[in-house]
Short mmCIF file of N, CA, C and O in Angstrom, two decimals:
data_model
loop_
_atom_site.label_atom_id
_atom_site.label_comp_id
_atom_site.label_asym_id
_atom_site.label_seq_id
_atom_site.Cartn_x
_atom_site.Cartn_y
_atom_site.Cartn_z
N MET Y 14 -21.76 18.05 18.74
CA MET Y 14 -20.32 17.91 18.57
C MET Y 14 -19.87 16.62 19.28
O MET Y 14 -20.32 16.30 20.36
N ALA Y 15 -18.96 15.87 18.66
CA ALA Y 15 -18.48 14.61 19.22
C ALA Y 15 -17.55 14.87 20.41
O ALA Y 15 -16.88 15.89 20.49
N SER Y 16 -17.54 13.93 21.33
CA SER Y 16 -16.62 14.05 22.46
C SER Y 16 -15.23 13.56 22.05
O SER Y 16 -15.08 12.84 21.06
N LEU Y 17 -14.24 13.95 22.81
CA LEU Y 17 -12.86 13.59 22.48
C LEU Y 17 -12.61 12.09 22.47
O LEU Y 17 -11.75 11.62 21.74
N ASP Y 18 -13.38 11.33 23.25
CA ASP Y 18 -13.13 9.88 23.32
C ASP Y 18 -13.55 9.14 22.05
O ASP Y 18 -13.28 7.96 21.90
N THR Y 19 -14.20 9.82 21.12
CA THR Y 19 -14.56 9.18 19.84
C THR Y 19 -13.50 9.41 18.77
O THR Y 19 -13.60 8.86 17.68
N LEU Y 20 -12.50 10.23 19.06
CA LEU Y 20 -11.46 10.53 18.07
C LEU Y 20 -10.51 9.35 17.90
O LEU Y 20 -10.19 8.66 18.85
N ARG Y 21 -10.07 9.14 16.67
CA ARG Y 21 -9.12 8.08 16.34
C ARG Y 21 -8.07 8.63 15.39
O ARG Y 21 -8.40 9.36 14.45
N PRO Y 22 -6.82 8.29 15.58
CA PRO Y 22 -5.78 8.73 14.64
C PRO Y 22 -5.88 7.95 13.34
O PRO Y 22 -6.34 6.81 13.32
N PHE Y 23 -5.45 8.57 12.28
CA PHE Y 23 -5.41 7.92 10.97
C PHE Y 23 -4.02 8.11 10.41
O PHE Y 23 -3.60 9.23 10.12
N ILE Y 24 -3.28 7.02 10.26
CA ILE Y 24 -1.90 7.07 9.81
C ILE Y 24 -1.83 6.89 8.30
O ILE Y 24 -2.45 5.98 7.74
N ARG Y 25 -1.07 7.76 7.65
CA ARG Y 25 -0.81 7.64 6.21
C ARG Y 25 0.68 7.42 6.03
O ARG Y 25 1.48 8.30 6.34
N LEU Y 26 1.03 6.26 5.53
CA LEU Y 26 2.41 5.88 5.36
C LEU Y 26 2.73 5.80 3.87
O LEU Y 26 1.93 5.29 3.09
N SER Y 27 3.89 6.29 3.50
CA SER Y 27 4.37 6.17 2.12
C SER Y 27 5.82 5.73 2.15
O SER Y 27 6.59 6.18 2.99
N VAL Y 28 6.16 4.86 1.22
CA VAL Y 28 7.55 4.45 1.01
C VAL Y 28 7.99 5.08 -0.30
O VAL Y 28 7.34 4.88 -1.33
N THR Y 29 9.06 5.85 -0.24
CA THR Y 29 9.54 6.54 -1.43
C THR Y 29 11.02 6.26 -1.65
O THR Y 29 11.70 5.73 -0.77
N ASN Y 30 11.47 6.63 -2.81
CA ASN Y 30 12.89 6.56 -3.14
C ASN Y 30 13.39 8.00 -3.20
O ASN Y 30 13.06 8.73 -4.14
N PRO Y 31 14.18 8.44 -2.20
CA PRO Y 31 14.64 9.82 -2.18
C PRO Y 31 15.46 10.20 -3.42
O PRO Y 31 15.55 11.38 -3.76
N GLY Y 32 16.03 9.23 -4.11
CA GLY Y 32 16.83 9.50 -5.29
C GLY Y 32 16.02 9.64 -6.57
O GLY Y 32 16.56 9.95 -7.62
N SER Y 33 14.71 9.44 -6.48
CA SER Y 33 13.86 9.50 -7.67
C SER Y 33 13.32 10.91 -7.89
O SER Y 33 13.03 11.62 -6.94
N ASP Y 34 13.18 11.27 -9.15
CA ASP Y 34 12.56 12.55 -9.50
C ASP Y 34 11.04 12.47 -9.46
O ASP Y 34 10.37 13.49 -9.52
N SER Y 35 10.51 11.26 -9.37
CA SER Y 35 9.06 11.05 -9.40
C SER Y 35 8.45 11.27 -8.01
O SER Y 35 9.07 11.03 -6.99
N SER Y 36 7.21 11.71 -8.01
CA SER Y 36 6.49 11.87 -6.75
C SER Y 36 5.69 10.62 -6.40
O SER Y 36 5.02 10.58 -5.37
N SER Y 37 5.75 9.60 -7.25
CA SER Y 37 5.03 8.36 -6.97
C SER Y 37 5.63 7.67 -5.76
O SER Y 37 6.84 7.72 -5.53
N ALA Y 38 4.76 7.02 -4.98
CA ALA Y 38 5.20 6.35 -3.76
C ALA Y 38 4.38 5.09 -3.54
O ALA Y 38 3.29 4.94 -4.09
N PHE Y 39 4.91 4.21 -2.72
CA PHE Y 39 4.19 3.02 -2.30
C PHE Y 39 3.39 3.41 -1.06
O PHE Y 39 3.95 3.60 0.01
N GLY Y 40 2.08 3.58 -1.25
CA GLY Y 40 1.19 3.95 -0.16
C GLY Y 40 0.06 2.96 -0.05
O GLY Y 40 0.11 1.86 -0.61
N ARG Y 41 -0.99 3.35 0.65
CA ARG Y 41 -2.11 2.44 0.91
C ARG Y 41 -2.76 1.97 -0.39
O ARG Y 41 -3.14 0.80 -0.50
N GLY Y 42 -2.91 2.83 -1.39
CA GLY Y 42 -3.54 2.41 -2.64
C GLY Y 42 -2.74 1.35 -3.36
O GLY Y 42 -3.29 0.34 -3.84
N VAL Y 43 -1.43 1.54 -3.46
CA VAL Y 43 -0.56 0.55 -4.10
C VAL Y 43 -0.55 -0.73 -3.26
O VAL Y 43 -0.59 -1.84 -3.82
N ALA Y 44 -0.52 -0.59 -1.95
CA ALA Y 44 -0.56 -1.77 -1.07
C ALA Y 44 -1.84 -2.56 -1.32
O ALA Y 44 -1.81 -3.79 -1.42
N ASN Y 45 -2.97 -1.87 -1.46
CA ASN Y 45 -4.23 -2.57 -1.73
C ASN Y 45 -4.22 -3.27 -3.08
O ASN Y 45 -4.73 -4.39 -3.20
N LEU Y 46 -3.62 -2.64 -4.09
CA LEU Y 46 -3.49 -3.31 -5.38
C LEU Y 46 -2.62 -4.56 -5.25
O LEU Y 46 -2.95 -5.62 -5.78
N CYS Y 47 -1.51 -4.44 -4.53
CA CYS Y 47 -0.62 -5.60 -4.33
C CYS Y 47 -1.31 -6.72 -3.56
O CYS Y 47 -1.16 -7.89 -3.90
N LEU Y 48 -2.08 -6.36 -2.54
CA LEU Y 48 -2.83 -7.37 -1.80
C LEU Y 48 -3.83 -8.07 -2.72
O LEU Y 48 -4.00 -9.29 -2.65
N GLY Y 49 -4.47 -7.29 -3.59
CA GLY Y 49 -5.41 -7.87 -4.55
C GLY Y 49 -4.73 -8.82 -5.51
O GLY Y 49 -5.25 -9.89 -5.82
N VAL Y 50 -3.54 -8.45 -5.98
CA VAL Y 50 -2.77 -9.34 -6.87
C VAL Y 50 -2.39 -10.60 -6.13
O VAL Y 50 -2.49 -11.71 -6.65
N ARG Y 51 -1.96 -10.44 -4.88
CA ARG Y 51 -1.58 -11.61 -4.07
C ARG Y 51 -2.77 -12.55 -3.90
O ARG Y 51 -2.63 -13.77 -3.99
N ASP Y 52 -3.96 -11.98 -3.68
CA ASP Y 52 -5.15 -12.80 -3.43
C ASP Y 52 -5.73 -13.41 -4.69
O ASP Y 52 -6.26 -14.52 -4.66
N THR Y 53 -5.67 -12.67 -5.81
CA THR Y 53 -6.37 -13.11 -7.02
C THR Y 53 -5.45 -13.60 -8.13
O THR Y 53 -5.91 -14.25 -9.06
N GLY Y 54 -4.17 -13.21 -8.06
CA GLY Y 54 -3.25 -13.57 -9.15
C GLY Y 54 -3.44 -12.73 -10.38
O GLY Y 54 -3.00 -13.11 -11.47
N SER Y 55 -4.09 -11.56 -10.22
CA SER Y 55 -4.40 -10.75 -11.39
C SER Y 55 -4.48 -9.28 -11.00
O SER Y 55 -5.23 -8.91 -10.08
N LEU Y 56 -3.74 -8.43 -11.72
CA LEU Y 56 -3.85 -6.99 -11.50
C LEU Y 56 -5.22 -6.51 -11.96
O LEU Y 56 -5.82 -5.64 -11.33
N ASN Y 57 -5.74 -7.08 -13.03
CA ASN Y 57 -7.06 -6.71 -13.52
C ASN Y 57 -8.13 -6.99 -12.47
O ASN Y 57 -8.98 -6.13 -12.19
N ALA Y 58 -8.10 -8.16 -11.86
CA ALA Y 58 -9.09 -8.51 -10.83
C ALA Y 58 -8.92 -7.61 -9.60
O ALA Y 58 -9.90 -7.19 -9.00
N ALA Y 59 -7.66 -7.32 -9.24
CA ALA Y 59 -7.41 -6.43 -8.11
C ALA Y 59 -7.98 -5.05 -8.37
O ALA Y 59 -8.63 -4.45 -7.50
N ALA Y 60 -7.76 -4.54 -9.58
CA ALA Y 60 -8.28 -3.22 -9.94
C ALA Y 60 -9.80 -3.21 -9.91
O ALA Y 60 -10.41 -2.29 -9.33
N LYS Y 61 -10.42 -4.22 -10.50
CA LYS Y 61 -11.88 -4.28 -10.53
C LYS Y 61 -12.47 -4.33 -9.13
O LYS Y 61 -13.49 -3.71 -8.85
N SER Y 62 -11.82 -5.06 -8.22
CA SER Y 62 -12.33 -5.16 -6.85
C SER Y 62 -12.26 -3.82 -6.12
O SER Y 62 -12.98 -3.60 -5.15
N MET Y 63 -11.41 -2.93 -6.62
CA MET Y 63 -11.28 -1.59 -6.04
C MET Y 63 -12.09 -0.56 -6.81
O MET Y 63 -12.04 0.64 -6.51
N GLY Y 64 -12.82 -1.00 -7.85
CA GLY Y 64 -13.60 -0.07 -8.66
C GLY Y 64 -12.72 0.80 -9.55
O GLY Y 64 -13.07 1.94 -9.85
N MET Y 65 -11.59 0.25 -9.96
CA MET Y 65 -10.61 1.00 -10.74
C MET Y 65 -10.42 0.35 -12.11
O MET Y 65 -10.46 -0.87 -12.23
N ALA Y 66 -10.22 1.17 -13.10
CA ALA Y 66 -9.94 0.65 -14.44
C ALA Y 66 -8.57 -0.03 -14.44
O ALA Y 66 -7.64 0.43 -13.77
N TYR Y 67 -8.46 -1.10 -15.20
CA TYR Y 67 -7.19 -1.81 -15.31
C TYR Y 67 -6.08 -0.87 -15.80
O TYR Y 67 -4.96 -0.92 -15.30
N SER Y 68 -6.41 -0.02 -16.75
CA SER Y 68 -5.39 0.88 -17.30
C SER Y 68 -4.84 1.82 -16.22
O SER Y 68 -3.64 2.12 -16.21
N LYS Y 69 -5.69 2.25 -15.32
CA LYS Y 69 -5.24 3.12 -14.22
C LYS Y 69 -4.35 2.33 -13.27
O LYS Y 69 -3.31 2.81 -12.82
N ALA Y 70 -4.76 1.11 -12.92
CA ALA Y 70 -3.96 0.28 -12.02
C ALA Y 70 -2.60 -0.02 -12.64
O ALA Y 70 -1.57 0.04 -11.95
N TRP Y 71 -2.59 -0.32 -13.93
CA TRP Y 71 -1.35 -0.58 -14.65
C TRP Y 71 -0.41 0.62 -14.58
O TRP Y 71 0.77 0.51 -14.28
N ARG Y 72 -0.98 1.82 -14.83
CA ARG Y 72 -0.19 3.05 -14.80
C ARG Y 72 0.36 3.32 -13.39
O ARG Y 72 1.53 3.67 -13.22
N ILE Y 73 -0.48 3.13 -12.37
CA ILE Y 73 -0.04 3.33 -10.99
C ILE Y 73 1.11 2.40 -10.64
O ILE Y 73 2.12 2.81 -10.06
N MET Y 74 0.98 1.14 -11.02
CA MET Y 74 2.04 0.16 -10.70
C MET Y 74 3.32 0.49 -11.46
O MET Y 74 4.41 0.45 -10.88
N LYS Y 75 3.21 0.82 -12.74
CA LYS Y 75 4.41 1.16 -13.53
C LYS Y 75 5.08 2.42 -12.98
O LYS Y 75 6.31 2.46 -12.87
N ASP Y 76 4.30 3.43 -12.63
CA ASP Y 76 4.87 4.67 -12.07
C ASP Y 76 5.55 4.40 -10.74
O ASP Y 76 6.62 4.94 -10.46
N THR Y 77 4.92 3.57 -9.91
CA THR Y 77 5.50 3.25 -8.60
C THR Y 77 6.77 2.45 -8.76
O THR Y 77 7.78 2.72 -8.08
N GLU Y 78 6.76 1.46 -9.64
CA GLU Y 78 7.97 0.68 -9.90
C GLU Y 78 9.11 1.57 -10.38
O GLU Y 78 10.25 1.45 -9.92
N ALA Y 79 8.80 2.48 -11.29
CA ALA Y 79 9.83 3.39 -11.82
C ALA Y 79 10.36 4.30 -10.72
O ALA Y 79 11.58 4.52 -10.62
N ALA Y 80 9.47 4.82 -9.89
CA ALA Y 80 9.89 5.73 -8.81
C ALA Y 80 10.73 5.01 -7.76
O ALA Y 80 11.71 5.57 -7.27
N LEU Y 81 10.37 3.79 -7.42
CA LEU Y 81 11.10 3.03 -6.41
C LEU Y 81 12.37 2.39 -6.97
O LEU Y 81 13.29 2.07 -6.22
N GLY Y 82 12.38 2.16 -8.29
CA GLY Y 82 13.49 1.44 -8.89
C GLY Y 82 13.45 -0.05 -8.56
O GLY Y 82 14.48 -0.71 -8.53
N VAL Y 83 12.23 -0.55 -8.34
CA VAL Y 83 12.02 -1.94 -7.95
C VAL Y 83 10.83 -2.49 -8.73
O VAL Y 83 9.79 -1.84 -8.83
N GLN Y 84 10.98 -3.69 -9.28
CA GLN Y 84 9.85 -4.34 -9.94
C GLN Y 84 8.98 -4.98 -8.86
O GLN Y 84 9.47 -5.79 -8.06
N LEU Y 85 7.72 -4.62 -8.81
CA LEU Y 85 6.79 -5.14 -7.81
C LEU Y 85 6.01 -6.35 -8.31
O LEU Y 85 5.67 -7.23 -7.53
N LEU Y 86 5.73 -6.36 -9.63
CA LEU Y 86 4.92 -7.42 -10.21
C LEU Y 86 5.65 -8.16 -11.31
O LEU Y 86 6.39 -7.56 -12.08
N ASP Y 87 5.41 -9.47 -11.36
CA ASP Y 87 5.76 -10.27 -12.53
C ASP Y 87 4.47 -10.42 -13.32
O ASP Y 87 3.48 -10.94 -12.80
N ARG Y 88 4.47 -9.94 -14.56
CA ARG Y 88 3.28 -10.00 -15.38
C ARG Y 88 3.42 -11.12 -16.40
O ARG Y 88 4.45 -11.25 -17.04
N ASP Y 89 2.37 -11.91 -16.52
CA ASP Y 89 2.38 -13.03 -17.45
C ASP Y 89 1.22 -12.91 -18.43
O ASP Y 89 0.48 -13.86 -18.65
N GLY Y 90 1.04 -11.70 -18.95
CA GLY Y 90 0.00 -11.47 -19.95
C GLY Y 90 -1.36 -11.94 -19.50
O GLY Y 90 -1.83 -11.59 -18.43
N ALA Y 91 -1.99 -12.76 -20.32
CA ALA Y 91 -3.34 -13.24 -20.04
C ALA Y 91 -3.39 -14.19 -18.84
O ALA Y 91 -4.47 -14.51 -18.35
N HIS Y 92 -2.22 -14.62 -18.38
CA HIS Y 92 -2.19 -15.57 -17.26
C HIS Y 92 -2.13 -14.88 -15.91
O HIS Y 92 -2.05 -15.54 -14.88
N GLY Y 93 -2.15 -13.56 -15.89
CA GLY Y 93 -2.21 -12.83 -14.63
C GLY Y 93 -0.88 -12.27 -14.19
O GLY Y 93 0.06 -12.14 -14.96
N SER Y 94 -0.82 -11.96 -12.91
CA SER Y 94 0.36 -11.35 -12.32
C SER Y 94 0.60 -11.93 -10.93
O SER Y 94 -0.33 -12.37 -10.27
N THR Y 95 1.85 -11.87 -10.52
CA THR Y 95 2.22 -12.25 -9.16
C THR Y 95 3.18 -11.19 -8.63
O THR Y 95 3.83 -10.48 -9.41
N LEU Y 96 3.25 -11.08 -7.32
CA LEU Y 96 4.22 -10.17 -6.73
C LEU Y 96 5.61 -10.77 -6.83
O LEU Y 96 5.79 -11.98 -6.67
N THR Y 97 6.57 -9.93 -7.10
CA THR Y 97 7.96 -10.37 -7.09
C THR Y 97 8.38 -10.57 -5.64
O THR Y 97 7.67 -10.20 -4.70
N GLU Y 98 9.55 -11.14 -5.44
CA GLU Y 98 10.08 -11.30 -4.09
C GLU Y 98 10.20 -9.93 -3.41
O GLU Y 98 9.83 -9.76 -2.24
N GLU Y 99 10.69 -8.94 -4.16
CA GLU Y 99 10.82 -7.59 -3.63
C GLU Y 99 9.45 -6.98 -3.35
O GLU Y 99 9.26 -6.28 -2.35
N GLY Y 100 8.50 -7.24 -4.24
CA GLY Y 100 7.14 -6.74 -4.04
C GLY Y 100 6.52 -7.29 -2.77
O GLY Y 100 5.88 -6.56 -2.01
N ASN Y 101 6.68 -8.60 -2.55
CA ASN Y 101 6.18 -9.21 -1.32
C ASN Y 101 6.85 -8.62 -0.09
O ASN Y 101 6.19 -8.35 0.92
N LEU Y 102 8.16 -8.43 -0.17
CA LEU Y 102 8.91 -7.89 0.97
C LEU Y 102 8.45 -6.47 1.30
O LEU Y 102 8.20 -6.14 2.46
N ILE Y 103 8.33 -5.62 0.28
CA ILE Y 103 7.89 -4.24 0.51
C ILE Y 103 6.47 -4.23 1.07
O ILE Y 103 6.17 -3.51 2.02
N LEU Y 104 5.58 -5.04 0.49
CA LEU Y 104 4.19 -5.09 0.96
C LEU Y 104 4.12 -5.54 2.41
O LEU Y 104 3.46 -4.91 3.23
N ASP Y 105 4.78 -6.64 2.73
CA ASP Y 105 4.74 -7.16 4.10
C ASP Y 105 5.32 -6.17 5.10
O ASP Y 105 4.78 -5.97 6.20
N THR Y 106 6.42 -5.53 4.72
CA THR Y 106 7.05 -4.54 5.60
C THR Y 106 6.16 -3.33 5.76
O THR Y 106 5.99 -2.80 6.88
N TYR Y 107 5.55 -2.87 4.67
CA TYR Y 107 4.63 -1.74 4.72
C TYR Y 107 3.48 -2.03 5.70
O TYR Y 107 3.15 -1.20 6.55
N ILE Y 108 2.89 -3.21 5.57
CA ILE Y 108 1.76 -3.58 6.44
C ILE Y 108 2.19 -3.62 7.90
O ILE Y 108 1.48 -3.13 8.78
N GLU Y 109 3.36 -4.17 8.18
CA GLU Y 109 3.85 -4.25 9.54
C GLU Y 109 4.14 -2.87 10.13
O GLU Y 109 3.76 -2.57 11.27
N ILE Y 110 4.80 -2.01 9.36
CA ILE Y 110 5.08 -0.65 9.83
C ILE Y 110 3.77 0.09 10.09
O ILE Y 110 3.61 0.75 11.12
N GLU Y 111 2.83 -0.02 9.16
CA GLU Y 111 1.55 0.67 9.30
C GLU Y 111 0.83 0.20 10.57
O GLU Y 111 0.26 1.03 11.31
N LYS Y 112 0.85 -1.09 10.82
CA LYS Y 112 0.20 -1.66 12.01
C LYS Y 112 0.84 -1.11 13.29
O LYS Y 112 0.13 -0.68 14.21
N ILE Y 113 2.16 -1.12 13.34
CA ILE Y 113 2.87 -0.63 14.53
C ILE Y 113 2.59 0.86 14.75
O ILE Y 113 2.30 1.29 15.87
N LEU Y 114 2.66 1.65 13.69
CA LEU Y 114 2.40 3.09 13.80
C LEU Y 114 0.97 3.37 14.24
O LEU Y 114 0.73 4.25 15.08
N GLN Y 115 0.02 2.62 13.69
CA GLN Y 115 -1.38 2.81 14.06
C GLN Y 115 -1.59 2.50 15.54
O GLN Y 115 -2.24 3.26 16.26
N GLU Y 116 -1.03 1.38 16.01
CA GLU Y 116 -1.17 1.01 17.42
C GLU Y 116 -0.56 2.06 18.33
O GLU Y 116 -1.15 2.45 19.34
N GLN Y 117 0.63 2.54 17.98
CA GLN Y 117 1.30 3.56 18.79
C GLN Y 117 0.53 4.87 18.79
O GLN Y 117 0.40 5.54 19.82
N ALA Y 118 0.01 5.26 17.63
CA ALA Y 118 -0.77 6.50 17.54
C ALA Y 118 -2.03 6.41 18.40
O ALA Y 118 -2.39 7.37 19.09
N GLU Y 119 -2.70 5.26 18.38
CA GLU Y 119 -3.89 5.08 19.20
C GLU Y 119 -3.56 5.16 20.69
O GLU Y 119 -4.29 5.79 21.46
N LYS Y 120 -2.46 4.54 21.09
CA LYS Y 120 -2.04 4.60 22.49
C LYS Y 120 -1.70 6.02 22.91
O LYS Y 120 -2.10 6.47 23.99
N LEU Y 121 -0.96 6.73 22.07
CA LEU Y 121 -0.58 8.10 22.40
C LEU Y 121 -1.79 9.03 22.49
O LEU Y 121 -1.88 9.87 23.39
N LEU Y 122 -2.72 8.87 21.56
CA LEU Y 122 -3.90 9.71 21.59
C LEU Y 122 -4.74 9.41 22.83
O LEU Y 122 -5.20 10.32 23.52
N ALA Y 123 -4.94 8.14 23.12
CA ALA Y 123 -5.72 7.75 24.31
C ALA Y 123 -5.07 8.30 25.58
O ALA Y 123 -5.76 8.82 26.47
N LYS Y 124 -3.76 8.21 25.66
CA LYS Y 124 -3.02 8.71 26.83
C LYS Y 124 -3.17 10.22 26.96
O LYS Y 124 -3.41 10.75 28.06
N SER Y 125 -3.07 10.93 25.85
CA SER Y 125 -3.14 12.39 25.91
C SER Y 125 -4.55 12.89 26.20
O SER Y 125 -4.73 13.96 26.74
N LEU Y 126 -5.57 12.10 25.84
CA LEU Y 126 -6.95 12.52 26.08
C LEU Y 126 -7.50 12.01 27.41
O LEU Y 126 -8.60 12.38 27.79
N ALA Y 127 -6.73 11.18 28.10
CA ALA Y 127 -7.20 10.61 29.39
C ALA Y 127 -7.20 11.63 30.50
O ALA Y 127 -6.53 12.59 30.53
#
């Protein structure tokens, strides 16, 4: 059995629209797709790098956009995709919140197990 000092918290963050009937949310999977689009300029390339079919990535992004009421990607057909201004803002904010929460969770767990 592992000792308590090997335990680490794992934070799961989701951004949702409380006014939406959809259960879709901006979470780690959508964030990873957005990071892939930012890095490659292509939703298809982002999906492939995650071992995901393009059709699934497309559906996830469309469902998330509909649920949030925000367009995350500008799609240019065969020329790829880019994040919208709102998409970049949500992604950057998501990453920052996740980082802060993870750091705080690690500090709290370490303090409680000390």
